[in-house]
Amino acid sequence: MYDVSRNPFRPVSAAAPVAPVPPASSSRLLSPPDSSRRVYLRRGSAALLGLALGIAPPLVVAGPAAAALECYQPSWSAPGESLSEWNTVQVPAGTTDRLTIVPAPQGNSPHALRAEVRDGDVAVNPANGQPIAGGWRAEGVRTVAETASNQTVRYEWSTMLDPTYPQNPVGTDGKPIWQVITQWHQGDNDQGSSPPVAFIIESGQIVLHLTRPDGTDAAKHVLAPIARGTWHHFRMDVRWGLAGSVTVWHNNTQVLASTAAQTLFPQLNSAQPGTAYMKMGLYRKPIALDPPTTGTFAVFHDEVRRSIPATPVTGPETVLRPDGDVLRQWTGGTTGTAAAALDDAVTQPTAVPAADYIYAGGPNRVTEVTLADQALSGGTSALTGWFYGNAGAGTQLRADLVQGATVLATTTVPASSGFGWRSISGPATAALSQQSLTDTRLRFTTIGGGDSNIRAAYATSVPTTCPS
């Protein structure tokens, strides 16, 4: 519980807010994957416009490989359909209206947990019927304990304050009234007076409050204005331990980068880490308001979920064939679209006959084709390009996997190389998102001469998804 005598909820300092992490700029400089390719150009639409005008685009080399797919699998949830989702509840004796299941406001989901606290609401411990000291409360309790681990645990939930929820309430002692809406309480056999991790309301803001075992503030991080009558969707990634960490997202925006934190307190008379358990509802300072308010201390909680890391699942390989032209400067070979000439129903290592093909007919000529799409269902794709072609005397053939104006991977066929299959892949194609995969194309460019043929081309996609 919170130690009221310590008054842990002192005003948040002006330095407490944490600015959201800005998205990466689409015009940032891109570094090449190796030192032999020293090209630094800004992304933009100029290259695509150039293709439309028949002008070969400049080279922009892909940056670092995409991040690997991060998967989490639910281990417990409280969707707001029943109080039994919680191991126990702490409400005043004889009451049935402090913690209730109600239709979720604004249709956030079918139902939600509603917590209301009124003056004098001293809750009792359902195990022994004894009053719980420290403050007025109505909370659901998940008694399963978190223990020290290097594994990241993910919590997700939605919270909304009643539209009439009091703003900046002050008690009869002239001090602000602290309010806790979600907390991870230290174990009964652990040190500490206030919980190590709590989401509180202070000065019209929702604040992450991190405390030390002696009850002093370790840190306060402002996450969002209370915005009464509006749903807040939170996600917290936490490592539990004496030297743990916390990362927080609000409405899908990171508002607190990974921050070192003591998320567990030591056990009593021991240096070993203790435990923590989740409590959700409303818990406030036990004092009347001055002046009194007509508002209601009521909070809605919904779609609570605890998840742990899960191993991604790799799916079967899918062939993505050319399905359209972006540009065809190669003038020889089969008439019509380049995509139609290259979409033979064949894969490597089968040799491809000269039934239909494209021929460059000149140096520095570009042909670029789009590829069929694939639904990744929130996962990523490892993409490899394939083409069957040659490069005559005095002609090099450069083949690229491109996205927008960015070369994701490239290979060059030396002059005087006979027909055969060649592949295109690299770190930047190892974990493409759905948008990146949809935008990826095959591009062929002759260098030094025009004696080059391509008879077939395609890409293979190996999807990686999170387990359902």
Short mmCIF file of C-alpha atoms in Angstrom, two decimals, residues 75 142 144-155 157 182-187 190 195-199 208-210 236-246 259 261-265 273-279 306-308:
data_model
loop_
_atom_site.label_atom_id
_atom_site.label_comp_id
_atom_site.label_asym_id
_atom_site.label_seq_id
_atom_site.Cartn_x
_atom_site.Cartn_y
_atom_site.Cartn_z
CA SER A 75 -0.60 -15.47 -20.85
CA ARG A 142 -4.28 -10.48 -9.74
CA VAL A 144 -0.17 -14.31 -9.42
CA ALA A 145 3.21 -12.78 -8.68
CA GLU A 146 5.77 -11.35 -11.07
CA THR A 147 9.28 -12.56 -10.28
CA ALA A 148 12.77 -11.48 -11.29
CA SER A 149 13.58 -12.35 -14.90
CA ASN A 150 15.49 -11.07 -17.92
CA GLN A 151 12.38 -11.76 -19.98
CA THR A 152 10.29 -8.77 -21.01
CA VAL A 153 6.65 -8.96 -19.93
CA ARG A 154 4.11 -6.89 -21.87
CA TYR A 155 0.99 -5.39 -20.32
CA TRP A 157 -4.95 -2.17 -21.35
CA THR A 182 -3.11 0.82 -11.81
CA GLN A 183 -0.27 -0.51 -9.69
CA TRP A 184 2.12 -3.40 -9.37
CA HIS A 185 2.34 -3.84 -5.59
CA GLN A 186 5.33 -5.31 -3.83
CA GLY A 187 4.86 -8.73 -2.20
CA ASP A 190 9.05 -7.51 0.64
CA PRO A 195 4.55 0.04 -4.94
CA PRO A 196 7.59 0.05 -7.24
CA VAL A 197 5.48 0.69 -10.37
CA ALA A 198 2.20 2.62 -10.47
CA PHE A 199 0.09 4.67 -12.87
CA LEU A 208 4.11 6.66 -14.31
CA HIS A 209 5.41 6.67 -10.74
CA LEU A 210 8.52 4.65 -9.93
CA MET A 236 4.04 -1.29 -20.91
CA ASP A 237 7.05 -3.52 -21.52
CA VAL A 238 8.71 -4.32 -18.22
CA ARG A 239 11.59 -6.43 -17.00
CA TRP A 240 11.03 -7.41 -13.40
CA GLY A 241 14.02 -7.21 -11.07
CA LEU A 242 16.13 -5.14 -8.73
CA ALA A 243 17.71 -3.73 -11.91
CA GLY A 244 14.80 -3.92 -14.34
CA SER A 245 13.42 -1.59 -16.99
CA VAL A 246 10.17 -0.02 -18.16
CA THR A 259 14.24 3.27 -18.73
CA ALA A 261 14.05 0.97 -12.96
CA GLN A 262 13.92 -1.05 -9.76
CA THR A 263 10.70 -2.85 -10.60
CA LEU A 264 10.97 -5.28 -7.66
CA PHE A 265 11.98 -4.54 -4.07
CA PRO A 273 14.45 -9.75 -5.19
CA GLY A 274 10.86 -10.00 -4.04
CA THR A 275 7.71 -10.15 -6.14
CA ALA A 276 5.01 -7.83 -7.48
CA TYR A 277 1.32 -8.34 -8.24
CA MET A 278 -1.13 -6.27 -10.28
CA LYS A 279 -3.99 -4.21 -8.87
CA ARG A 306 -0.44 -9.77 -20.04
CA SER A 307 1.84 -11.29 -22.70
CA ILE A 308 5.22 -12.96 -22.81
#
